[in-house]
mmCIF file of C-alpha atoms and ligand atoms in Angstrom:
data_model
loop_
_atom_site.group_PDB
_atom_site.id
_atom_site.type_symbol
_atom_site.label_atom_id
_atom_site.label_comp_id
_atom_site.label_asym_id
_atom_site.label_seq_id
_atom_site.Cartn_x
_atom_site.Cartn_y
_atom_site.Cartn_z
ATOM 1 C CA MET J 233 86.998 247.269 142.392
ATOM 2 C CA ARG J 234 85.771 249.984 144.713
ATOM 3 C CA VAL J 235 84.091 252.398 142.301
ATOM 4 C CA HIS J 236 84.150 256.070 143.344
ATOM 5 C CA GLY J 237 82.411 257.253 140.145
ATOM 6 C CA THR J 238 81.374 255.957 136.726
ATOM 7 C CA HIS J 239 81.422 259.125 134.501
ATOM 8 C CA PRO J 240 84.291 259.943 134.843
ATOM 9 C CA TYR J 241 85.369 256.449 135.845
ATOM 10 C CA ASN J 242 87.297 256.297 139.112
ATOM 11 C CA ALA J 243 87.966 252.999 140.838
ATOM 12 C CA GLU J 244 90.523 251.397 143.123
ATOM 13 C CA PRO J 245 91.251 247.748 143.889
ATOM 14 C CA PRO J 246 90.542 246.580 147.442
ATOM 15 C CA PRO J 247 93.777 246.044 149.416
ATOM 16 C CA SER J 248 93.378 242.260 149.085
ATOM 17 C CA ALA J 249 93.582 242.564 145.262
ATOM 18 C CA LEU J 250 96.940 244.385 145.479
ATOM 19 C CA ALA J 251 98.401 242.095 148.155
ATOM 20 C CA GLY J 252 100.926 239.442 147.240
ATOM 21 C CA GLN J 253 101.733 240.500 143.673
ATOM 22 C CA VAL J 254 104.303 243.090 142.681
ATOM 23 C CA ILE J 255 102.852 243.498 139.159
ATOM 24 C CA THR J 256 99.187 244.471 139.340
ATOM 25 C CA PRO J 257 96.955 242.501 136.929
ATOM 26 C CA LEU J 258 95.206 244.763 134.399
ATOM 27 C CA ASP J 259 91.762 244.108 135.867
ATOM 28 C CA ALA J 260 92.938 245.254 139.322
ATOM 29 C CA PHE J 261 94.903 248.369 138.236
ATOM 30 C CA TYR J 262 93.307 251.556 139.656
ATOM 31 C CA ALA J 263 91.728 254.025 137.220
ATOM 32 C CA ARG J 264 91.646 257.810 137.653
ATOM 33 C CA ASP J 265 89.856 259.888 135.008
ATOM 34 C CA HIS J 266 88.841 263.569 134.912
ATOM 35 C CA GLY J 267 86.592 263.251 131.856
ATOM 36 C CA ARG J 268 84.926 260.465 129.928
ATOM 37 C CA VAL J 269 87.178 257.861 128.297
ATOM 38 C CA PRO J 270 87.546 259.234 124.732
ATOM 39 C CA VAL J 271 86.868 257.044 121.718
ATOM 40 C CA VAL J 272 90.099 257.099 119.695
ATOM 41 C CA ASP J 273 90.454 255.558 116.221
ATOM 42 C CA PRO J 274 94.050 254.248 116.305
ATOM 43 C CA ALA J 275 94.330 254.485 112.492
ATOM 44 C CA ALA J 276 93.439 258.180 112.441
ATOM 45 C CA TRP J 277 95.362 258.980 115.638
ATOM 46 C CA ARG J 278 98.537 261.122 115.386
ATOM 47 C CA LEU J 279 101.037 262.363 117.952
ATOM 48 C CA THR J 280 102.110 265.964 117.403
ATOM 49 C CA VAL J 281 105.498 267.030 118.780
ATOM 50 C CA ASP J 282 105.852 270.809 118.604
ATOM 51 C CA GLY J 283 106.858 273.968 120.466
ATOM 52 C CA LEU J 284 110.542 274.755 121.076
ATOM 53 C CA VAL J 285 111.884 272.092 118.685
ATOM 54 C CA GLU J 286 113.988 272.255 115.512
ATOM 55 C CA ARG J 287 111.776 269.766 113.621
ATOM 56 C CA PRO J 288 108.090 269.456 114.606
ATOM 57 C CA LEU J 289 106.858 265.857 114.197
ATOM 58 C CA GLU J 290 103.572 264.221 113.343
ATOM 59 C CA LEU J 291 103.807 260.504 114.177
ATOM 60 C CA THR J 292 101.500 257.533 113.638
ATOM 61 C CA LEU J 293 101.560 254.571 115.998
ATOM 62 C CA ASP J 294 103.524 252.620 113.340
ATOM 63 C CA ASP J 295 106.075 255.461 113.115
ATOM 64 C CA LEU J 296 106.604 255.175 116.878
ATOM 65 C CA ARG J 297 106.829 251.372 116.898
ATOM 66 C CA ALA J 298 109.148 251.123 113.889
ATOM 67 C CA GLY J 299 111.162 254.306 114.300
ATOM 68 C CA PHE J 300 112.430 254.076 117.887
ATOM 69 C CA PRO J 301 114.015 251.399 120.077
ATOM 70 C CA GLU J 302 111.405 249.634 122.235
ATOM 71 C CA ARG J 303 111.902 249.967 125.980
ATOM 72 C CA THR J 304 110.207 248.251 128.942
ATOM 73 C CA VAL J 305 110.121 249.673 132.479
ATOM 74 C CA VAL J 306 108.416 248.289 135.600
ATOM 75 C CA ALA J 307 106.891 251.359 137.228
ATOM 76 C CA THR J 308 104.414 252.158 139.959
ATOM 77 C CA LEU J 309 101.794 254.838 139.333
ATOM 78 C CA GLN J 310 100.416 256.593 142.393
ATOM 79 C CA CYS J 311 97.686 259.199 142.392
ATOM 80 C CA ALA J 312 98.360 262.292 144.516
ATOM 81 C CA GLY J 313 94.922 261.606 146.053
ATOM 82 C CA ASN J 314 95.915 258.122 147.250
ATOM 83 C CA ARG J 315 94.769 257.647 150.891
ATOM 84 C CA ARG J 316 92.730 260.880 150.836
ATOM 85 C CA ALA J 317 90.105 259.115 153.012
ATOM 86 C CA GLY J 318 92.491 259.512 155.955
ATOM 87 C CA LEU J 319 92.557 263.293 155.445
ATOM 88 C CA LEU J 320 88.772 263.493 154.985
ATOM 89 C CA ALA J 321 88.421 261.980 158.457
ATOM 90 C CA VAL J 322 90.313 265.024 159.808
ATOM 91 C CA ARG J 323 88.392 267.766 157.994
ATOM 92 C CA ASP J 324 85.993 267.786 155.038
ATOM 93 C CA ILE J 325 87.353 268.048 151.478
ATOM 94 C CA PRO J 326 84.372 268.962 149.288
ATOM 95 C CA GLY J 327 84.170 267.549 145.762
ATOM 96 C CA GLU J 328 87.056 265.076 146.017
ATOM 97 C CA ASP J 329 86.774 261.275 146.119
ATOM 98 C CA PRO J 330 87.628 259.348 149.316
ATOM 99 C CA TRP J 331 90.427 257.186 147.913
ATOM 100 C CA GLY J 332 91.749 254.455 150.166
ATOM 101 C CA PRO J 333 95.273 253.032 149.827
ATOM 102 C CA GLY J 334 94.460 251.498 146.403
ATOM 103 C CA ALA J 335 94.998 254.561 144.171
ATOM 104 C CA THR J 336 98.337 253.043 143.230
ATOM 105 C CA SER J 337 99.349 250.054 141.120
ATOM 106 C CA THR J 338 102.377 248.720 139.263
ATOM 107 C CA ALA J 339 102.747 247.558 135.666
ATOM 108 C CA SER J 340 105.429 246.622 133.206
ATOM 109 C CA TRP J 341 105.160 249.371 130.555
ATOM 110 C CA THR J 342 106.449 249.091 126.981
ATOM 111 C CA GLY J 343 106.888 251.839 124.421
ATOM 112 C CA ALA J 344 109.304 254.332 122.943
ATOM 113 C CA GLY J 345 111.614 256.414 125.118
ATOM 114 C CA LEU J 346 110.331 259.993 125.260
ATOM 115 C CA ARG J 347 113.979 261.122 125.108
ATOM 116 C CA ASP J 348 114.426 259.360 121.758
ATOM 117 C CA VAL J 349 111.365 261.096 120.292
ATOM 118 C CA LEU J 350 112.496 264.463 121.665
ATOM 119 C CA ALA J 351 115.969 263.886 120.227
ATOM 120 C CA ARG J 352 114.402 263.305 116.784
ATOM 121 C CA ALA J 353 112.527 266.617 117.105
ATOM 122 C CA GLY J 354 115.610 268.425 118.479
ATOM 123 C CA LEU J 355 114.943 270.548 121.566
ATOM 124 C CA THR J 356 116.040 274.169 121.225
ATOM 125 C CA PRO J 357 118.232 275.589 124.035
ATOM 126 C CA ASP J 358 115.326 277.507 125.617
ATOM 127 C CA ALA J 359 113.154 274.352 126.041
ATOM 128 C CA ALA J 360 112.852 273.855 129.814
ATOM 129 C CA HIS J 361 109.547 271.958 130.228
ATOM 130 C CA ILE J 362 107.813 269.246 128.209
ATOM 131 C CA ALA J 363 104.018 269.557 128.215
ATOM 132 C CA PHE J 364 101.625 266.680 127.492
ATOM 133 C CA GLN J 365 98.014 266.896 126.332
ATOM 134 C CA GLY J 366 95.356 264.196 126.100
ATOM 135 C CA CYS J 367 92.223 264.219 123.945
ATOM 136 C CA ASP J 368 89.751 263.611 126.774
ATOM 137 C CA VAL J 369 87.736 266.645 127.837
ATOM 138 C CA SER J 370 87.223 267.575 131.455
ATOM 139 C CA THR J 371 84.323 269.756 132.556
ATOM 140 C CA GLU J 372 85.823 270.404 135.986
ATOM 141 C CA MET J 373 86.735 273.903 134.781
ATOM 142 C CA SER J 374 85.041 276.483 132.549
ATOM 143 C CA PRO J 375 85.471 276.454 129.628
ATOM 144 C CA PRO J 376 86.127 272.659 129.487
ATOM 145 C CA GLN J 377 89.760 271.641 128.782
ATOM 146 C CA PRO J 378 91.603 268.542 127.674
ATOM 147 C CA PHE J 379 93.690 266.947 130.448
ATOM 148 C CA GLY J 380 97.360 267.935 130.479
ATOM 149 C CA GLY J 381 100.462 268.662 132.510
ATOM 150 C CA SER J 382 104.216 268.982 132.192
ATOM 151 C CA VAL J 383 107.545 267.848 133.609
ATOM 152 C CA PRO J 384 110.916 269.611 133.453
ATOM 153 C CA VAL J 385 113.188 268.670 130.525
ATOM 154 C CA ILE J 386 115.652 267.000 132.908
ATOM 155 C CA LYS J 387 112.960 264.446 133.855
ATOM 156 C CA ALA J 388 111.381 264.219 130.376
ATOM 157 C CA THR J 389 114.737 263.185 128.896
ATOM 158 C CA ALA J 390 115.524 260.592 131.593
ATOM 159 C CA PRO J 391 115.686 257.032 130.207
ATOM 160 C CA GLU J 392 112.757 255.709 132.293
ATOM 161 C CA VAL J 393 110.139 258.064 130.795
ATOM 162 C CA LEU J 394 108.106 256.250 128.129
ATOM 163 C CA LEU J 395 105.473 256.838 125.495
ATOM 164 C CA ALA J 396 103.762 253.536 126.226
ATOM 165 C CA TRP J 397 101.500 251.452 124.023
ATOM 166 C CA ALA J 398 101.601 248.247 126.101
ATOM 167 C CA MET J 399 100.980 247.357 129.736
ATOM 168 C CA ASN J 400 101.939 243.976 131.204
ATOM 169 C CA GLY J 401 102.622 242.758 127.647
ATOM 170 C CA GLU J 402 99.059 243.540 126.475
ATOM 171 C CA PRO J 403 97.930 246.427 124.269
ATOM 172 C CA LEU J 404 97.236 249.471 126.469
ATOM 173 C CA PRO J 405 93.557 249.183 127.570
ATOM 174 C CA PRO J 406 91.235 252.121 126.665
ATOM 175 C CA VAL J 407 90.756 253.161 130.296
ATOM 176 C CA HIS J 408 94.540 253.395 130.794
ATOM 177 C CA GLY J 409 95.065 255.671 127.792
ATOM 178 C CA ALA J 410 95.003 253.740 124.483
ATOM 179 C CA PRO J 411 96.508 254.052 122.021
ATOM 180 C CA LEU J 412 99.376 255.928 123.751
ATOM 181 C CA ARG J 413 100.128 257.406 127.169
ATOM 182 C CA VAL J 414 103.082 258.962 128.877
ATOM 183 C CA VAL J 415 104.576 257.065 131.829
ATOM 184 C CA VAL J 416 106.623 259.311 134.126
ATOM 185 C CA PRO J 417 107.989 256.902 136.760
ATOM 186 C CA GLY J 418 108.412 258.417 140.223
ATOM 187 C CA TRP J 419 106.124 261.384 139.578
ATOM 188 C CA ILE J 420 102.484 261.768 140.624
ATOM 189 C CA GLY J 421 100.113 259.805 138.391
ATOM 190 C CA ALA J 422 98.666 263.020 136.947
ATOM 191 C CA ARG J 423 101.841 263.640 134.914
ATOM 192 C CA SER J 424 101.429 260.270 133.127
ATOM 193 C CA VAL J 425 98.971 261.731 130.621
ATOM 194 C CA LYS J 426 96.664 259.219 128.921
ATOM 195 C CA TRP J 427 95.175 259.375 125.380
ATOM 196 C CA LEU J 428 98.191 261.474 124.471
ATOM 197 C CA THR J 429 97.948 263.588 121.310
ATOM 198 C CA ARG J 430 100.426 266.414 121.810
ATOM 199 C CA VAL J 431 103.904 266.855 123.279
ATOM 200 C CA THR J 432 105.040 270.493 123.396
ATOM 201 C CA ALA J 433 108.430 271.831 124.416
ATOM 202 C CA ARG J 434 108.074 275.103 126.344
ATOM 203 C CA ALA J 435 110.086 277.624 128.331
ATOM 204 C CA THR J 436 107.582 277.450 131.219
ATOM 205 C CA PRO J 437 105.441 274.726 132.834
ATOM 206 C CA SER J 438 102.146 273.786 131.143
ATOM 207 C CA ASP J 439 99.309 276.243 131.773
ATOM 208 C CA ASN J 440 96.793 273.363 131.704
ATOM 209 C CA TYR J 441 94.363 273.427 134.664
ATOM 210 C CA TYR J 442 95.810 270.160 136.060
ATOM 211 C CA GLN J 443 99.286 271.690 136.233
ATOM 212 C CA ALA J 444 98.544 275.339 137.033
ATOM 213 C CA VAL J 445 95.526 274.972 139.364
ATOM 214 C CA ALA J 446 94.838 271.378 140.480
ATOM 215 C CA TYR J 447 97.476 268.943 141.770
ATOM 216 C CA ARG J 448 98.981 271.733 143.839
ATOM 217 C CA LEU J 449 99.312 271.397 147.596
ATOM 218 C CA LEU J 450 97.619 274.425 149.122
ATOM 219 C CA PRO J 451 98.331 275.573 152.681
ATOM 220 C CA ALA J 452 95.920 274.146 155.280
ATOM 221 C CA ASP J 453 94.963 277.663 156.383
ATOM 222 C CA PRO J 454 95.494 281.046 154.695
ATOM 223 C CA GLY J 455 97.622 282.091 157.675
ATOM 224 C CA MET J 456 98.155 285.524 159.110
ATOM 225 C CA ASN J 457 99.561 287.141 155.987
ATOM 226 C CA GLY J 458 97.891 284.743 153.513
ATOM 227 C CA ARG J 459 101.038 284.321 151.487
ATOM 228 C CA ALA J 460 101.949 280.643 151.871
ATOM 229 C CA GLU J 461 102.975 279.169 148.510
ATOM 230 C CA ALA J 462 101.040 276.442 146.738
ATOM 231 C CA ILE J 463 103.371 273.520 145.986
ATOM 232 C CA THR J 464 103.093 272.101 142.466
ATOM 233 C CA LEU J 465 103.224 268.346 142.983
ATOM 234 C CA GLY J 466 105.877 266.435 141.079
ATOM 235 C CA PRO J 467 107.895 263.577 142.580
ATOM 236 C CA VAL J 468 105.856 261.213 144.781
ATOM 237 C CA ALA J 469 106.531 261.510 148.519
ATOM 238 C CA LEU J 470 107.473 258.464 150.604
ATOM 239 C CA ASN J 471 104.401 256.427 151.534
ATOM 240 C CA SER J 472 103.408 252.949 152.693
ATOM 241 C CA ALA J 473 100.262 250.970 153.468
ATOM 242 C CA ILE J 474 99.126 247.697 154.991
ATOM 243 C CA LEU J 475 97.357 245.440 152.459
ATOM 244 C CA SER J 476 96.802 242.388 154.669
ATOM 245 C CA PRO J 477 95.206 241.800 157.121
ATOM 246 C CA GLY J 478 92.361 244.072 156.093
ATOM 247 C CA ASP J 479 90.986 246.770 158.376
ATOM 248 C CA GLY J 480 88.367 245.213 160.665
ATOM 249 C CA ALA J 481 89.540 241.628 160.061
ATOM 250 C CA ARG J 482 88.875 238.921 162.675
ATOM 251 C CA LEU J 483 91.920 236.699 163.047
ATOM 252 C CA ALA J 484 92.691 233.420 164.737
ATOM 253 C CA PRO J 485 95.147 233.806 167.610
ATOM 254 C CA GLY J 486 98.812 233.073 166.913
ATOM 255 C CA ARG J 487 101.294 234.300 164.392
ATOM 256 C CA THR J 488 99.908 236.673 161.781
ATOM 257 C CA GLU J 489 101.529 237.653 158.531
ATOM 258 C CA ILE J 490 101.297 241.374 157.792
ATOM 259 C CA THR J 491 101.980 242.552 154.219
ATOM 260 C CA GLY J 492 101.821 245.793 152.279
ATOM 261 C CA TYR J 493 103.595 248.193 149.957
ATOM 262 C CA ALA J 494 106.066 251.054 150.354
ATOM 263 C CA TYR J 495 106.960 253.511 147.622
ATOM 264 C CA THR J 496 108.814 256.734 147.052
ATOM 265 C CA GLY J 497 109.300 258.705 143.866
ATOM 266 C CA GLY J 498 111.768 261.178 142.540
ATOM 267 C CA GLY J 499 114.528 258.624 142.225
ATOM 268 C CA ARG J 500 114.800 257.965 145.971
ATOM 269 C CA ALA J 501 114.648 254.419 147.363
ATOM 270 C CA VAL J 502 112.687 252.776 150.165
ATOM 271 C CA ALA J 503 115.358 251.848 152.709
ATOM 272 C CA ARG J 504 113.356 250.407 155.619
ATOM 273 C CA VAL J 505 109.774 249.513 156.570
ATOM 274 C CA GLU J 506 108.607 249.026 160.152
ATOM 275 C CA VAL J 507 105.355 247.976 161.818
ATOM 276 C CA SER J 508 104.161 248.869 165.299
ATOM 277 C CA LEU J 509 101.537 247.118 167.410
ATOM 278 C CA ASP J 510 101.609 249.671 170.241
ATOM 279 C CA GLY J 511 100.877 253.025 168.627
ATOM 280 C CA GLY J 512 104.468 253.711 167.669
ATOM 281 C CA SER J 513 106.256 253.098 170.991
ATOM 282 C CA THR J 514 108.164 250.173 169.499
ATOM 283 C CA TRP J 515 108.771 249.157 165.879
ATOM 284 C CA HIS J 516 109.503 245.818 164.202
ATOM 285 C CA PRO J 517 111.405 245.708 160.909
ATOM 286 C CA ALA J 518 109.619 244.221 157.898
ATOM 287 C CA ASP J 519 111.304 242.132 155.211
ATOM 288 C CA LEU J 520 111.582 244.199 152.006
ATOM 289 C CA GLY J 521 112.021 241.221 149.679
ATOM 290 C CA THR J 522 113.759 241.709 146.350
ATOM 291 C CA SER J 523 113.442 244.968 144.447
ATOM 292 C CA PRO J 524 111.459 244.795 141.199
ATOM 293 C CA GLY J 525 113.501 247.754 139.928
ATOM 294 C CA PRO J 526 114.215 251.372 140.812
ATOM 295 C CA TRP J 527 110.802 252.719 139.732
ATOM 296 C CA ALA J 528 108.556 250.210 141.501
ATOM 297 C CA TRP J 529 107.122 249.841 144.978
ATOM 298 C CA ARG J 530 108.444 247.317 147.485
ATOM 299 C CA HIS J 531 106.112 244.631 148.759
ATOM 300 C CA TRP J 532 107.118 244.040 152.389
ATOM 301 C CA ARG J 533 106.090 241.412 154.922
ATOM 302 C CA ALA J 534 106.376 240.965 158.665
ATOM 303 C CA THR J 535 105.081 238.386 161.129
ATOM 304 C CA ALA J 536 103.759 239.231 164.568
ATOM 305 C CA ASP J 537 102.130 237.555 167.547
ATOM 306 C CA LEU J 538 98.999 239.572 168.042
ATOM 307 C CA PRO J 539 97.496 239.724 171.522
ATOM 308 C CA GLU J 540 93.897 238.680 172.083
ATOM 309 C CA GLY J 541 91.369 241.424 171.501
ATOM 310 C CA ARG J 542 91.726 244.527 169.339
ATOM 311 C CA THR J 543 95.083 245.670 167.973
ATOM 312 C CA THR J 544 95.860 248.607 165.731
ATOM 313 C CA ILE J 545 98.761 247.858 163.407
ATOM 314 C CA ALA J 546 100.683 250.868 162.040
ATOM 315 C CA VAL J 547 103.308 251.005 159.287
ATOM 316 C CA ARG J 548 105.931 253.579 158.388
ATOM 317 C CA ALA J 549 108.739 253.552 155.821
ATOM 318 C CA TRP J 550 112.099 255.315 155.654
ATOM 319 C CA ASP J 551 113.898 256.383 152.491
ATOM 320 C CA ASP J 552 117.589 256.527 151.608
ATOM 321 C CA ALA J 553 117.751 260.177 152.720
ATOM 322 C CA ALA J 554 116.546 258.990 156.178
ATOM 323 C CA ALA J 555 113.203 260.755 155.735
ATOM 324 C CA THR J 556 110.223 258.992 157.277
ATOM 325 C CA GLN J 557 106.444 259.401 157.382
ATOM 326 C CA PRO J 558 104.564 261.653 159.830
ATOM 327 C CA GLU J 559 102.477 259.995 162.542
ATOM 328 C CA ASP J 560 99.302 262.020 162.310
ATOM 329 C CA PRO J 561 97.145 262.879 159.267
ATOM 330 C CA ARG J 562 96.202 266.168 160.996
ATOM 331 C CA THR J 563 99.733 267.426 160.374
ATOM 332 C CA VAL J 564 99.460 266.937 156.589
ATOM 333 C CA TRP J 565 95.807 267.861 155.934
ATOM 334 C CA ASN J 566 95.450 270.185 152.921
ATOM 335 C CA PRO J 567 92.396 271.611 151.114
ATOM 336 C CA LYS J 568 92.526 269.282 148.060
ATOM 337 C CA GLY J 569 93.537 266.213 150.052
ATOM 338 C CA TYR J 570 96.810 265.280 148.363
ATOM 339 C CA ALA J 571 99.848 263.378 149.618
ATOM 340 C CA ASN J 572 98.516 261.714 152.753
ATOM 341 C CA THR J 573 101.794 260.177 153.856
ATOM 342 C CA SER J 574 100.843 259.682 157.526
ATOM 343 C CA TRP J 575 101.290 256.252 159.131
ATOM 344 C CA HIS J 576 98.774 253.823 157.672
ATOM 345 C CA ARG J 577 96.822 251.822 160.260
ATOM 346 C CA VAL J 578 94.456 248.862 160.317
ATOM 347 C CA THR J 579 92.581 247.598 163.363
ATOM 348 C CA VAL J 580 92.044 243.852 163.750
ATOM 349 C CA THR J 581 90.489 241.624 166.394
ATOM 350 C CA CYS J 582 92.165 238.429 167.539
ATOM 351 C CA GLY J 583 90.223 235.797 169.396
ATOM 352 C CA PRO J 584 89.472 232.155 169.610
HETATM 353 N N1 MTE M 875 94.316 262.299 129.602
HETATM 354 C C1 MTE M 875 94.297 262.011 130.909
HETATM 355 N N2 MTE M 875 95.400 261.530 131.485
HETATM 356 C C2 MTE M 875 95.417 261.231 132.806
HETATM 357 C C3 MTE M 875 94.271 261.463 133.617
HETATM 358 C C4 MTE M 875 93.108 261.973 132.992
HETATM 359 O O1 MTE M 875 92.053 262.172 133.627
HETATM 360 N N3 MTE M 875 93.156 262.233 131.632
HETATM 361 N N4 MTE M 875 94.347 261.204 134.970
HETATM 362 C C5 MTE M 875 95.685 261.253 135.558
HETATM 363 C C6 MTE M 875 95.772 260.851 136.929
HETATM 364 S S1 MTE M 875 95.306 262.006 138.088
HETATM 365 C C7 MTE M 875 96.309 259.652 137.302
HETATM 366 S S2 MTE M 875 96.532 259.289 138.925
HETATM 367 C C8 MTE M 875 96.683 258.652 136.287
HETATM 368 C C9 MTE M 875 95.909 257.363 136.506
HETATM 369 O O2 MTE M 875 96.257 256.420 135.547
HETATM 370 P P1 MTE M 875 95.416 255.078 135.422
HETATM 371 O O3 MTE M 875 93.962 255.459 135.277
HETATM 372 O O4 MTE M 875 95.961 254.335 134.265
HETATM 373 O O5 MTE M 875 95.627 254.329 136.720
HETATM 374 O O6 MTE M 875 96.421 259.083 134.968
HETATM 375 C C10 MTE M 875 96.681 260.439 134.726
HETATM 376 N N5 MTE M 875 96.554 260.725 133.323
HETATM 377 MO MO1 MO M 876 95.866 261.264 140.138
#
């Protein structure tokens, strides 16, 4: 793993560890924490469901396992800071880690459907947002706060949203949120709150720091009237990256296999992936392979005859609304370094 920090723990797999496998092994799954991993006693742990509900609930892990149908969903998590390093190269972003393309991974998640738990509690008609709170404490703000966030009721009650206790068929590891985390497929990783202790139905979005202040896309510049809106990040924007060959690789001449991932959230689908060897003048379609399901990335592959010497390989994806990725990271730079969706590039050298 490439470790960006130990307390809190932040680490991403190198591209080679993500390449070639649609389900990321647990020891290669990226980790993104804002506080120290809390020590949770699963026997004493309870999940509180409260707020705008008819019947507030207090559930043990056994209540969740025995009381609700078990569901499994293959879903990709992607941090909003994935590929921030490409934005840092444009302009400095103080205090934020230089994530490469590995702040994303895919697992098979098992747990109870959040919609089933919310149905048991009974949402009142004025419930519009479902807020999540973990029991880790972040000191990134003053006074310190537990990590939290929210999603609109329409997403919270969609069948793919889980309260997960297992990952790839194993008990949820401590660093990924044991004993229970939310998994909100298609939305930025920050909404998949780990070490979950409270689910609250509200009329408005969560006022937690990570919903109300961080994970918002600020304008690059204040502008002439200083009134550009901050965008609260929700669904993941279309993105793609090259996993192999690695940046800086030396390759034997001849045919080279190029592989990587493409992903989009919010219920959209990756419709096409293309690679260019000439800075975007011409594009070659990649093979998308079979889909592992509507909430997971696509692992694509293409083969190319690389010329001798240095070549920069670029990738871009298209989605089913015919949106594609911007060429230049300068056009998407923002002060917190989120959502770098610009073409991903690696430079390789071919020679005898
Ligand atoms: N309680 C809690 N939940 C959290 C976080 C956190 O710091 N604390 N980080 C979030 C962010 S920003 C991301 S990208 C994902 C990362 O999940 P992972 O560490 O399992 O990959 O968890 C989210 N859930
Ligand atoms: Mo994140």
